[in-house]
Amino acid sequence: MTAALTDLGAHIASSMTNAITSHAVRLGELTLDAAPEHIVTLLTFLRDDPRCKFTTLIDICGVDYPEREKRFDVVYHLLSMQRNHRVRIKVQTDEQATVPSVAGVFPCADWFEREAFDMYG
């Protein structure tokens, strides 16, 4: 499974060179670090690409690292039921910058985004 996720991470990184800042397999899941301005394009690619097929948004959550300059991570968890893979996408942001909504890609994101905003502002 790790080899398949490593190959998938390399495919995504080579296809989305502007969007992905790093990728690694951690804790049995593929984790992608992404640029916030490309999150909509990246999630659209992950949903539509035939090697990915991440058609289910599991959740969106936030993590606060007060010691960092960009103290917040917005974390997206996607599932490919066809491929039986999961992916975690992390985007760093600060207290002022906004991260674009992905509700146009995954309509259920609207609820998760509102919950994260209510929790972190």
XYZ file of C-alpha atoms in Angstrom, residues 34-89:
56
model
C -0.574 22.689 -0.843
C -0.593 26.378 -1.663
C -3.879 27.935 -0.518
C -4.420 29.867 -3.750
C -4.499 26.566 -5.682
C -6.740 24.526 -3.364
C -9.788 24.640 -5.655
C -7.751 23.541 -8.687
C -6.039 20.811 -6.665
C -9.252 19.358 -5.229
C -10.857 19.434 -8.676
C -7.868 17.509 -10.047
C -8.015 14.973 -7.196
C -11.725 14.427 -7.839
C -11.543 14.167 -11.646
C -8.165 12.586 -12.458
C -8.594 8.896 -13.432
C -5.634 7.831 -11.260
C -7.057 9.633 -8.224
C -10.876 9.554 -8.186
C -11.114 11.144 -4.726
C -14.851 11.688 -5.040
C -15.725 11.862 -1.343
C -14.832 14.741 0.943
C -14.663 13.197 4.415
C -14.077 16.404 6.357
C -12.315 19.726 6.673
C -10.759 20.696 9.963
C -8.411 23.295 11.368
C -5.257 23.047 13.445
C -3.757 25.929 15.411
C 0.020 26.180 15.882
C 0.321 29.491 17.820
C 4.135 29.485 17.648
C 4.216 29.561 13.817
C 3.951 32.701 11.700
C 1.280 30.986 9.591
C -0.350 29.545 12.643
C -3.323 27.732 11.076
C -3.551 24.614 8.945
C -6.724 23.930 7.009
C -6.819 20.145 6.550
C -8.922 18.339 3.954
C -9.490 14.562 4.060
C -10.617 12.872 0.845
C -11.541 9.271 0.061
C -11.378 7.398 -3.217
C -13.892 4.597 -2.842
C -12.966 3.285 -6.298
C -9.247 3.077 -5.462
C -9.611 2.508 -1.691
C -7.180 5.348 -0.934
C -7.291 8.316 1.393
C -5.461 11.600 1.058
C -4.855 14.451 3.477
C -4.268 17.932 2.056
